[in-house]
Structure formats: structure tokens, C-alpha cells
mmCIF file of N, CA and C and ligand atoms in Angstrom:
data_model
loop_
_atom_site.group_PDB
_atom_site.id
_atom_site.type_symbol
_atom_site.label_atom_id
_atom_site.label_comp_id
_atom_site.label_asym_id
_atom_site.label_seq_id
_atom_site.Cartn_x
_atom_site.Cartn_y
_atom_site.Cartn_z
ATOM 1 N N MET I 1 84.750 20.988 -60.591
ATOM 2 C CA MET I 1 83.388 21.458 -59.708
ATOM 3 C C MET I 1 82.652 22.491 -59.827
ATOM 4 N N ASP I 2 81.248 22.351 -59.828
ATOM 5 C CA ASP I 2 80.429 23.726 -60.068
ATOM 6 C C ASP I 2 80.367 24.239 -59.019
ATOM 7 N N LEU I 3 80.228 25.376 -58.498
ATOM 8 C CA LEU I 3 79.205 26.515 -57.462
ATOM 9 C C LEU I 3 78.604 25.500 -56.868
ATOM 10 N N ARG I 4 77.551 25.333 -57.468
ATOM 11 C CA ARG I 4 76.265 24.364 -56.721
ATOM 12 C C ARG I 4 76.815 23.388 -56.065
ATOM 13 N N ARG I 5 77.724 22.534 -56.461
ATOM 14 C CA ARG I 5 78.012 21.550 -55.793
ATOM 15 C C ARG I 5 78.750 21.320 -54.847
ATOM 16 N N ARG I 6 79.956 22.303 -54.865
ATOM 17 C CA ARG I 6 81.013 22.845 -54.304
ATOM 18 C C ARG I 6 80.143 23.297 -52.433
ATOM 19 N N VAL I 7 79.074 23.926 -52.787
ATOM 20 C CA VAL I 7 78.228 24.567 -51.717
ATOM 21 C C VAL I 7 77.727 23.690 -51.448
ATOM 22 N N ALA I 8 77.097 22.835 -51.639
ATOM 23 C CA ALA I 8 75.841 21.474 -51.090
ATOM 24 C C ALA I 8 77.050 20.599 -50.547
ATOM 25 N N GLU I 9 78.195 20.399 -51.069
ATOM 26 C CA GLU I 9 78.843 19.251 -50.133
ATOM 27 C C GLU I 9 79.525 20.238 -49.247
ATOM 28 N N ARG I 10 80.034 20.991 -48.927
ATOM 29 C CA ARG I 10 79.907 22.085 -47.911
ATOM 30 C C ARG I 10 79.281 22.149 -46.891
ATOM 31 N N ALA I 11 78.071 21.724 -47.114
ATOM 32 C CA ALA I 11 77.130 21.704 -46.631
ATOM 33 C C ALA I 11 76.783 20.898 -45.626
ATOM 34 N N GLY I 12 77.265 19.766 -46.443
ATOM 35 C CA GLY I 12 76.816 18.182 -46.209
ATOM 36 C C GLY I 12 75.359 18.083 -46.381
ATOM 37 N N HIS I 13 75.185 18.638 -47.860
ATOM 38 C CA HIS I 13 73.401 18.222 -48.782
ATOM 39 C C HIS I 13 72.601 18.389 -47.628
ATOM 40 N N CYS I 14 72.601 19.616 -46.061
ATOM 41 C CA CYS I 14 71.830 19.668 -45.700
ATOM 42 C C CYS I 14 71.411 21.436 -45.664
ATOM 43 N N CYS I 15 70.165 22.006 -45.265
ATOM 44 C CA CYS I 15 69.955 23.216 -45.340
ATOM 45 C C CYS I 15 70.806 23.688 -43.949
ATOM 46 N N GLU I 16 71.509 24.872 -44.162
ATOM 47 C CA GLU I 16 72.738 25.402 -43.622
ATOM 48 C C GLU I 16 71.898 26.168 -42.279
ATOM 49 N N TYR I 17 70.376 26.481 -42.575
ATOM 50 C CA TYR I 17 69.316 27.139 -41.445
ATOM 51 C C TYR I 17 69.182 25.796 -40.634
ATOM 52 N N CYS I 18 68.066 25.469 -40.891
ATOM 53 C CA CYS I 18 67.315 24.028 -40.087
ATOM 54 C C CYS I 18 67.502 23.013 -40.428
ATOM 55 N N ARG I 19 68.786 22.734 -41.039
ATOM 56 C CA ARG I 19 69.659 21.182 -41.104
ATOM 57 C C ARG I 19 68.810 20.364 -41.508
ATOM 58 N N ILE I 20 67.446 20.046 -42.086
ATOM 59 C CA ILE I 20 67.090 19.153 -42.880
ATOM 60 C C ILE I 20 68.447 18.894 -43.770
ATOM 61 N N PRO I 21 67.971 17.387 -44.339
ATOM 62 C CA PRO I 21 68.808 17.164 -45.656
ATOM 63 C C PRO I 21 68.088 17.065 -46.724
ATOM 64 N N GLN I 22 68.756 17.138 -47.525
ATOM 65 C CA GLN I 22 67.963 17.305 -49.058
ATOM 66 C C GLN I 22 67.753 16.045 -49.783
ATOM 67 N N ALA I 23 68.755 15.328 -49.258
ATOM 68 C CA ALA I 23 67.984 13.991 -49.744
ATOM 69 C C ALA I 23 66.446 13.714 -49.541
ATOM 70 N N TRP I 24 65.879 14.342 -48.410
ATOM 71 C CA TRP I 24 64.804 13.512 -47.538
ATOM 72 C C TRP I 24 63.222 14.652 -47.907
ATOM 73 N N THR I 25 63.702 15.643 -49.044
ATOM 74 C CA THR I 25 62.696 16.537 -49.216
ATOM 75 C C THR I 25 62.574 16.407 -50.963
ATOM 76 N N SER I 26 61.340 16.851 -51.461
ATOM 77 C CA SER I 26 60.812 16.943 -52.676
ATOM 78 C C SER I 26 61.749 18.363 -53.529
ATOM 79 N N VAL I 27 61.823 19.138 -52.953
ATOM 80 C CA VAL I 27 61.959 20.207 -53.478
ATOM 81 C C VAL I 27 63.382 20.767 -53.558
ATOM 82 N N PRO I 28 64.341 20.577 -54.606
ATOM 83 C CA PRO I 28 65.850 21.291 -54.816
ATOM 84 C C PRO I 28 66.265 22.050 -53.934
ATOM 85 N N PHE I 29 66.997 22.038 -53.398
ATOM 86 C CA PHE I 29 67.476 22.859 -52.066
ATOM 87 C C PHE I 29 68.307 24.106 -53.255
ATOM 88 N N GLN I 30 68.449 25.206 -52.592
ATOM 89 C CA GLN I 30 68.664 26.511 -53.313
ATOM 90 C C GLN I 30 69.802 27.508 -52.801
ATOM 91 N N LEU I 31 70.414 27.914 -53.968
ATOM 92 C CA LEU I 31 71.669 28.433 -53.392
ATOM 93 C C LEU I 31 71.247 29.740 -52.881
ATOM 94 N N ASP I 32 71.745 30.228 -51.215
ATOM 95 C CA ASP I 32 71.411 31.326 -50.748
ATOM 96 C C ASP I 32 72.311 32.748 -50.562
ATOM 97 N N HIS I 33 72.262 33.589 -51.101
ATOM 98 C CA HIS I 33 73.191 34.302 -51.029
ATOM 99 C C HIS I 33 73.209 34.863 -49.465
ATOM 100 N N VAL I 34 74.021 34.837 -48.519
ATOM 101 C CA VAL I 34 73.883 34.997 -47.386
ATOM 102 C C VAL I 34 73.794 36.738 -46.825
ATOM 103 N N ILE I 35 74.448 37.529 -48.041
ATOM 104 C CA ILE I 35 74.475 39.020 -48.136
ATOM 105 C C ILE I 35 73.694 38.850 -49.316
ATOM 106 N N ALA I 36 72.157 38.982 -49.224
ATOM 107 C CA ALA I 36 71.837 39.086 -50.444
ATOM 108 C C ALA I 36 72.106 40.145 -51.696
ATOM 109 N N GLU I 37 72.117 39.979 -52.891
ATOM 110 C CA GLU I 37 72.785 40.205 -53.952
ATOM 111 C C GLU I 37 71.744 41.874 -53.916
ATOM 112 N N LYS I 38 70.754 42.026 -53.364
ATOM 113 C CA LYS I 38 70.369 43.454 -53.052
ATOM 114 C C LYS I 38 71.382 44.144 -52.758
ATOM 115 N N HIS I 39 72.303 43.866 -51.491
ATOM 116 C CA HIS I 39 72.748 44.681 -50.044
ATOM 117 C C HIS I 39 74.463 44.465 -50.994
ATOM 118 N N GLU I 40 74.353 44.151 -52.076
ATOM 119 C CA GLU I 40 75.966 43.664 -52.715
ATOM 120 C C GLU I 40 76.604 42.633 -52.934
ATOM 121 N N GLY I 41 75.685 41.871 -52.382
ATOM 122 C CA GLY I 41 76.567 40.130 -51.162
ATOM 123 C C GLY I 41 76.618 39.710 -53.262
ATOM 124 N N GLU I 42 77.943 39.119 -53.069
ATOM 125 C CA GLU I 42 78.541 38.390 -54.296
ATOM 126 C C GLU I 42 77.974 36.917 -55.104
ATOM 127 N N THR I 43 78.225 36.458 -55.714
ATOM 128 C CA THR I 43 77.191 35.226 -55.992
ATOM 129 C C THR I 43 79.128 34.231 -55.961
ATOM 130 N N SER I 44 79.342 33.972 -55.064
ATOM 131 C CA SER I 44 80.554 33.617 -54.922
ATOM 132 C C SER I 44 80.690 32.139 -53.893
ATOM 133 N N PHE I 45 81.636 31.714 -53.870
ATOM 134 C CA PHE I 45 81.572 30.405 -52.668
ATOM 135 C C PHE I 45 81.513 30.906 -51.317
ATOM 136 N N ALA I 46 82.173 32.386 -51.026
ATOM 137 C CA ALA I 46 82.064 32.719 -49.920
ATOM 138 C C ALA I 46 80.835 33.159 -49.342
ATOM 139 N N ASN I 47 79.920 33.380 -50.282
ATOM 140 C CA ASN I 47 78.548 34.306 -49.707
ATOM 141 C C ASN I 47 77.538 33.465 -50.143
ATOM 142 N N LEU I 48 77.499 31.994 -50.436
ATOM 143 C CA LEU I 48 76.773 31.266 -50.721
ATOM 144 C C LEU I 48 76.329 29.762 -49.404
ATOM 145 N N ALA I 49 74.931 30.128 -49.080
ATOM 146 C CA ALA I 49 74.961 28.924 -48.321
ATOM 147 C C ALA I 49 73.866 28.074 -49.143
ATOM 148 N N TYR I 50 74.240 27.056 -48.675
ATOM 149 C CA TYR I 50 73.088 25.687 -48.755
ATOM 150 C C TYR I 50 71.657 25.859 -48.261
ATOM 151 N N ALA I 51 70.916 25.918 -49.112
ATOM 152 C CA ALA I 51 69.111 26.476 -48.378
ATOM 153 C C ALA I 51 68.175 25.134 -48.940
ATOM 154 N N CYS I 52 67.261 24.869 -48.013
ATOM 155 C CA CYS I 52 66.198 24.366 -48.360
ATOM 156 C C CYS I 52 65.233 25.330 -48.997
ATOM 157 N N LEU I 53 63.972 25.001 -49.535
ATOM 158 C CA LEU I 53 63.303 26.391 -50.316
ATOM 159 C C LEU I 53 62.609 26.971 -49.184
ATOM 160 N N HIS I 54 62.095 26.713 -48.329
ATOM 161 C CA HIS I 54 61.107 27.017 -47.266
ATOM 162 C C HIS I 54 62.384 28.069 -46.384
ATOM 163 N N CYS I 55 63.613 27.787 -45.301
ATOM 164 C CA CYS I 55 64.595 29.026 -45.338
ATOM 165 C C CYS I 55 65.001 29.765 -46.488
ATOM 166 N N ASN I 56 65.228 29.676 -47.758
ATOM 167 C CA ASN I 56 65.577 30.775 -48.195
ATOM 168 C C ASN I 56 64.357 31.400 -48.664
ATOM 169 N N SER I 57 63.249 31.318 -48.972
ATOM 170 C CA SER I 57 61.924 32.049 -49.208
ATOM 171 C C SER I 57 61.752 32.885 -48.255
ATOM 172 N N PHE I 58 61.765 32.609 -47.092
ATOM 173 C CA PHE I 58 61.315 33.324 -46.005
ATOM 174 C C PHE I 58 62.598 34.145 -45.490
ATOM 175 N N LYS I 59 64.076 33.527 -45.446
ATOM 176 C CA LYS I 59 64.676 34.629 -45.530
ATOM 177 C C LYS I 59 64.769 35.860 -46.814
ATOM 178 N N ALA I 60 65.079 35.053 -48.080
ATOM 179 C CA ALA I 60 64.883 36.457 -48.973
ATOM 180 C C ALA I 60 65.794 37.563 -49.304
ATOM 181 N N PRO I 61 65.456 39.076 -49.480
ATOM 182 C CA PRO I 61 66.925 39.686 -49.083
ATOM 183 C C PRO I 61 66.975 39.776 -47.895
ATOM 184 N N ASN I 62 66.369 39.416 -46.779
ATOM 185 C CA ASN I 62 66.499 39.553 -45.281
ATOM 186 C C ASN I 62 68.146 39.437 -44.945
ATOM 187 N N ILE I 63 68.880 40.445 -43.913
ATOM 188 C CA ILE I 63 70.146 39.838 -43.289
ATOM 189 C C ILE I 63 70.133 40.458 -41.832
ATOM 190 N N ALA I 64 68.733 40.519 -41.139
ATOM 191 C CA ALA I 64 68.542 41.054 -39.925
ATOM 192 C C ALA I 64 66.865 40.744 -39.874
ATOM 193 N N GLY I 65 66.847 41.217 -38.695
ATOM 194 C CA GLY I 65 65.510 40.905 -38.186
ATOM 195 C C GLY I 65 65.347 41.708 -36.737
ATOM 196 N N HIS I 66 64.249 41.917 -36.272
ATOM 197 C CA HIS I 66 63.749 42.432 -35.152
ATOM 198 C C HIS I 66 63.246 41.550 -33.638
ATOM 199 N N ASP I 67 64.323 41.583 -32.756
ATOM 200 C CA ASP I 67 64.612 40.730 -31.948
ATOM 201 C C ASP I 67 62.960 40.796 -30.592
ATOM 202 N N ALA I 68 62.157 40.673 -30.949
ATOM 203 C CA ALA I 68 61.084 40.755 -30.168
ATOM 204 C C ALA I 68 61.127 40.804 -28.833
ATOM 205 N N ASP I 69 62.310 40.204 -27.867
ATOM 206 C CA ASP I 69 62.610 40.378 -26.328
ATOM 207 C C ASP I 69 63.346 41.353 -26.356
ATOM 208 N N THR I 70 64.289 41.965 -27.184
ATOM 209 C CA THR I 70 65.291 43.102 -26.729
ATOM 210 C C THR I 70 64.644 44.659 -27.275
ATOM 211 N N GLY I 71 63.501 44.350 -28.929
ATOM 212 C CA GLY I 71 63.466 45.525 -29.278
ATOM 213 C C GLY I 71 65.077 45.591 -30.022
ATOM 214 N N GLU I 72 65.792 44.997 -30.503
ATOM 215 C CA GLU I 72 66.678 45.642 -30.993
ATOM 216 C C GLU I 72 66.685 44.746 -32.545
ATOM 217 N N ILE I 73 67.336 45.284 -33.277
ATOM 218 C CA ILE I 73 67.792 44.854 -34.673
ATOM 219 C C ILE I 73 68.639 44.070 -34.377
ATOM 220 N N VAL I 74 68.556 42.780 -34.896
ATOM 221 C CA VAL I 74 70.250 41.615 -34.839
ATOM 222 C C VAL I 74 70.439 41.105 -36.351
ATOM 223 N N ARG I 75 71.326 40.815 -36.758
ATOM 224 C CA ARG I 75 71.707 40.177 -37.946
ATOM 225 C C ARG I 75 71.221 38.852 -37.675
ATOM 226 N N LEU I 76 70.742 38.526 -38.809
ATOM 227 C CA LEU I 76 70.664 37.127 -39.572
ATOM 228 C C LEU I 76 71.962 36.080 -38.667
ATOM 229 N N PHE I 77 71.824 34.982 -38.917
ATOM 230 C CA PHE I 77 72.366 33.825 -38.570
ATOM 231 C C PHE I 77 73.259 33.828 -39.712
ATOM 232 N N ASN I 78 74.560 33.708 -39.829
ATOM 233 C CA ASN I 78 75.737 33.977 -41.148
ATOM 234 C C ASN I 78 76.627 32.684 -41.240
ATOM 235 N N PRO I 79 76.130 31.505 -41.836
ATOM 236 C CA PRO I 79 76.777 30.254 -42.058
ATOM 237 C C PRO I 79 78.259 30.444 -42.303
ATOM 238 N N ARG I 80 78.165 31.432 -43.199
ATOM 239 C CA ARG I 80 79.392 31.334 -43.796
ATOM 240 C C ARG I 80 80.752 31.575 -42.476
ATOM 241 N N HIS I 81 80.340 32.838 -41.135
ATOM 242 C CA HIS I 81 81.365 32.650 -39.939
ATOM 243 C C HIS I 81 81.017 32.236 -38.897
ATOM 244 N N ASP I 82 79.522 31.604 -38.694
ATOM 245 C CA ASP I 82 78.862 31.568 -37.325
ATOM 246 C C ASP I 82 79.230 30.325 -37.458
ATOM 247 N N ASN I 83 78.889 29.310 -36.216
ATOM 248 C CA ASN I 83 78.849 28.200 -35.829
ATOM 249 C C ASN I 83 77.200 27.995 -35.265
ATOM 250 N N TRP I 84 76.345 26.802 -36.303
ATOM 251 C CA TRP I 84 75.157 26.865 -35.877
ATOM 252 C C TRP I 84 75.133 26.356 -34.399
ATOM 253 N N SER I 85 75.815 25.495 -33.754
ATOM 254 C CA SER I 85 75.800 25.154 -32.315
ATOM 255 C C SER I 85 75.735 26.161 -31.517
ATOM 256 N N ASP I 86 76.533 26.996 -31.904
ATOM 257 C CA ASP I 86 76.806 28.336 -30.961
ATOM 258 C C ASP I 86 75.411 29.202 -31.224
ATOM 259 N N HIS I 87 74.670 29.481 -32.142
ATOM 260 C CA HIS I 87 73.281 30.197 -31.951
ATOM 261 C C HIS I 87 72.014 29.275 -31.648
ATOM 262 N N PHE I 88 71.762 27.883 -31.786
ATOM 263 C CA PHE I 88 70.876 26.895 -31.954
ATOM 264 C C PHE I 88 71.258 25.983 -31.406
ATOM 265 N N GLU I 89 70.153 25.013 -31.285
ATOM 266 C CA GLU I 89 70.286 23.626 -30.347
ATOM 267 C C GLU I 89 69.033 23.282 -30.491
ATOM 268 N N TRP I 90 68.620 21.873 -30.439
ATOM 269 C CA TRP I 90 67.720 20.970 -30.853
ATOM 270 C C TRP I 90 67.097 20.704 -29.207
ATOM 271 N N ASN I 91 65.651 20.783 -29.204
ATOM 272 C CA ASN I 91 64.689 20.472 -28.364
ATOM 273 C C ASN I 91 63.937 19.184 -29.050
ATOM 274 N N GLY I 92 64.119 18.023 -29.173
ATOM 275 C CA GLY I 92 63.385 17.368 -30.460
ATOM 276 C C GLY I 92 63.386 17.991 -31.633
ATOM 277 N N ALA I 93 62.347 18.163 -31.999
ATOM 278 C CA ALA I 93 62.384 18.518 -33.582
ATOM 279 C C ALA I 93 62.375 20.097 -33.819
ATOM 280 N N LEU I 94 62.295 20.362 -32.345
ATOM 281 C CA LEU I 94 62.445 22.452 -32.154
ATOM 282 C C LEU I 94 63.823 22.826 -32.445
ATOM 283 N N VAL I 95 64.282 23.805 -33.401
ATOM 284 C CA VAL I 95 65.321 24.828 -33.421
ATOM 285 C C VAL I 95 65.021 25.377 -32.046
ATOM 286 N N MET I 96 65.611 25.828 -31.300
ATOM 287 C CA MET I 96 65.913 26.448 -30.305
ATOM 288 C C MET I 96 67.185 27.630 -30.394
ATOM 289 N N ALA I 97 66.717 28.567 -30.174
ATOM 290 C CA ALA I 97 67.807 29.626 -30.034
ATOM 291 C C ALA I 97 68.511 30.023 -28.863
ATOM 292 N N ARG I 98 69.972 30.006 -29.028
ATOM 293 C CA ARG I 98 71.177 29.961 -27.971
ATOM 294 C C ARG I 98 71.006 31.208 -27.526
ATOM 295 N N THR I 99 71.016 32.521 -28.925
ATOM 296 C CA THR I 99 71.640 34.244 -28.597
ATOM 297 C C THR I 99 70.435 34.792 -29.518
ATOM 298 N N ALA I 100 70.449 36.202 -29.740
ATOM 299 C CA ALA I 100 70.035 36.734 -30.222
ATOM 300 C C ALA I 100 69.567 36.858 -31.676
ATOM 301 N N ILE I 101 71.229 36.683 -31.761
ATOM 302 C CA ILE I 101 70.937 35.506 -33.324
ATOM 303 C C ILE I 101 70.475 34.730 -33.825
ATOM 304 N N GLY I 102 70.263 33.908 -32.971
ATOM 305 C CA GLY I 102 69.508 32.599 -33.070
ATOM 306 C C GLY I 102 67.932 32.784 -33.013
ATOM 307 N N ARG I 103 67.692 34.078 -32.066
ATOM 308 C CA ARG I 103 66.228 34.336 -32.285
ATOM 309 C C ARG I 103 66.129 34.863 -32.939
ATOM 310 N N VAL I 104 66.289 35.600 -33.924
ATOM 311 C CA VAL I 104 65.981 36.140 -34.726
ATOM 312 C C VAL I 104 66.008 35.340 -36.443
ATOM 313 N N THR I 105 67.019 34.782 -36.115
ATOM 314 C CA THR I 105 66.845 33.696 -37.091
ATOM 315 C C THR I 105 65.816 32.588 -37.555
ATOM 316 N N VAL I 106 65.617 32.165 -36.260
ATOM 317 C CA VAL I 106 64.282 31.377 -36.473
ATOM 318 C C VAL I 106 62.971 31.837 -36.538
ATOM 319 N N ALA I 107 62.881 33.504 -35.987
ATOM 320 C CA ALA I 107 61.674 34.135 -36.505
ATOM 321 C C ALA I 107 61.526 34.393 -37.624
ATOM 322 N N VAL I 108 62.560 34.907 -38.386
ATOM 323 C CA VAL I 108 62.526 35.567 -39.469
ATOM 324 C C VAL I 108 62.227 33.948 -40.860
ATOM 325 N N LEU I 109 62.961 33.126 -40.355
ATOM 326 C CA LEU I 109 63.235 31.704 -41.377
ATOM 327 C C LEU I 109 61.834 31.130 -41.041
ATOM 328 N N ARG I 110 60.884 31.273 -39.912
ATOM 329 C CA ARG I 110 60.163 30.719 -39.567
ATOM 330 C C ARG I 110 60.046 29.371 -39.391
ATOM 331 N N ILE I 111 61.661 28.880 -39.233
ATOM 332 C CA ILE I 111 61.992 27.521 -38.944
ATOM 333 C C ILE I 111 61.179 26.646 -38.356
ATOM 334 N N ASN I 112 60.063 27.299 -37.134
ATOM 335 C CA ASN I 112 59.418 26.333 -36.165
ATOM 336 C C ASN I 112 58.222 26.517 -36.566
ATOM 337 N N LEU I 113 58.258 26.869 -38.283
ATOM 338 C CA LEU I 113 56.389 26.032 -38.215
ATOM 339 C C LEU I 113 55.771 24.898 -38.235
ATOM 340 N N PRO I 114 54.691 24.750 -37.693
ATOM 341 C CA PRO I 114 54.409 23.480 -36.940
ATOM 342 C C PRO I 114 54.501 22.156 -38.331
ATOM 343 N N TYR I 115 54.628 22.562 -39.684
ATOM 344 C CA TYR I 115 54.488 21.821 -40.586
ATOM 345 C C TYR I 115 56.270 21.765 -40.548
ATOM 346 N N ARG I 116 56.626 22.842 -40.641
ATOM 347 C CA ARG I 116 58.464 22.360 -40.740
ATOM 348 C C ARG I 116 58.843 21.292 -39.825
ATOM 349 N N VAL I 117 58.015 21.646 -38.234
ATOM 350 C CA VAL I 117 58.533 20.605 -36.980
ATOM 351 C C VAL I 117 58.198 19.128 -37.305
ATOM 352 N N ALA I 118 56.991 19.083 -38.273
ATOM 353 C CA ALA I 118 56.488 18.013 -38.430
ATOM 354 C C ALA I 118 57.414 16.730 -39.074
ATOM 355 N N VAL I 119 58.062 17.637 -40.287
ATOM 356 C CA VAL I 119 58.441 16.832 -41.291
ATOM 357 C C VAL I 119 59.755 16.356 -40.375
ATOM 358 N N ARG I 120 60.665 17.437 -39.514
ATOM 359 C CA ARG I 120 61.724 17.081 -38.946
ATOM 360 C C ARG I 120 61.713 16.038 -38.238
ATOM 361 N N ALA I 121 60.590 16.019 -37.316
ATOM 362 C CA ALA I 121 60.065 14.719 -36.208
ATOM 363 C C ALA I 121 59.818 13.555 -36.684
ATOM 364 N N SER I 122 59.470 13.449 -38.163
ATOM 365 C CA SER I 122 59.186 12.380 -38.994
ATOM 366 C C SER I 122 60.594 11.453 -39.232
ATOM 367 N N LEU I 123 61.991 12.693 -39.894
ATOM 368 C CA LEU I 123 63.003 12.308 -40.255
ATOM 369 C C LEU I 123 63.899 11.650 -39.015
ATOM 370 N N ILE I 124 63.397 12.910 -37.755
ATOM 371 C CA ILE I 124 64.440 12.224 -36.118
ATOM 372 C C ILE I 124 64.119 10.861 -35.948
ATOM 373 N N GLU I 125 62.443 10.599 -36.360
ATOM 374 C CA GLU I 125 62.153 9.023 -36.063
ATOM 375 C C GLU I 125 62.637 8.259 -36.579
ATOM 376 N N GLU I 126 62.760 8.115 -37.907
ATOM 377 C CA GLU I 126 63.414 7.242 -38.897
ATOM 378 C C GLU I 126 65.181 7.521 -38.889
ATOM 379 N N GLY I 127 65.749 8.341 -37.760
ATOM 380 C CA GLY I 127 67.347 8.005 -38.270
ATOM 381 C C GLY I 127 67.906 9.341 -39.385
ATOM 382 N N LEU I 128 66.871 9.851 -40.114
ATOM 383 C CA LEU I 128 67.601 10.544 -41.350
ATOM 384 C C LEU I 128 68.002 11.903 -40.838
ATOM 385 N N LEU I 129 67.796 12.419 -39.534
ATOM 386 C CA LEU I 129 67.988 13.801 -39.659
ATOM 387 C C LEU I 129 69.147 14.104 -38.522
ATOM 388 N N ARG I 130 70.177 14.314 -39.116
ATOM 389 C CA ARG I 130 71.283 14.220 -38.106
ATOM 390 C C ARG I 130 71.113 15.546 -36.845
ATOM 391 N N ARG I 131 71.494 15.489 -35.711
ATOM 392 C CA ARG I 131 71.443 16.692 -35.254
ATOM 393 C C ARG I 131 72.504 16.744 -34.211
ATOM 394 N N PHE I 132 73.064 17.772 -34.142
ATOM 395 C CA PHE I 132 74.770 18.294 -33.744
ATOM 396 C C PHE I 132 74.495 19.438 -32.608
HETATM 397 ZN ZN1 ZN A 1 66.181 24.955 -44.192
#
């Protein structure tokens, strides 16, 4: 099985950051280098995440962000080592941070931009977005 398919299956065909399902988006998902190639991250199963266009584009080569609450530089959520629900929780269609890592990830990846929340709200209403 090719690498892209293995990464997609491991992710349940959902973005590993914002949890939107690939099936209900028009643009194919991308393979995100959790540790970007710029930072010597490898193109390997262990360093790839399944990501929607928005999350991957906003994340770009970032591996950390500025936490506006504390002024600290905090690493981003790492889907290969972190559990999503340890760092995020749902509030309707909003992805809320539970930790500093969650806070900077929501901010850097712009996960709660209004148009993105609106899409998730529609999917939730139609029962097409799994929240856990
Ligand atoms: Zn996403």
C-alpha cells in the first residue's frame, strides 16, 4: 500500500488537526510533514499527518507558535505523539484549546476562522463530522 493511502487510513480519512473529513471537502487532503522538511523532518510514515488544505497551508513549515496568553513559544500539536483530545475539545463546531499546545495550534493553523467553523457546523448538523 502506498504511503499516502497508509497515512489517510491511519487518520480515518479526516484531517488530523481540525478533524474535517476528506469525503466532504472538494480539495484533496495533503500529506503534512509534522516536522517540516525545512527542519530536517523525513518523508516517512512516522513524520506524516493527513491534513486538509487549510491546516496544511497555515501550518506550512511551522513547528511552534507564540502563545498570546503566556508570551511563550510553544510547540505545535504533533499528531504522531499527542492525543487530539488531550489538547483540544469541541464547543459546537469550534475547536477549543485545552492546553498551550492546543492554543498555539488553533492560532497558527487558523482552525476557527469563521468560514471553517461554518463548514464544520454544516457537517455536524448533517451528522457527517465525528466529534470525539
Ligand atoms: Zn484541517
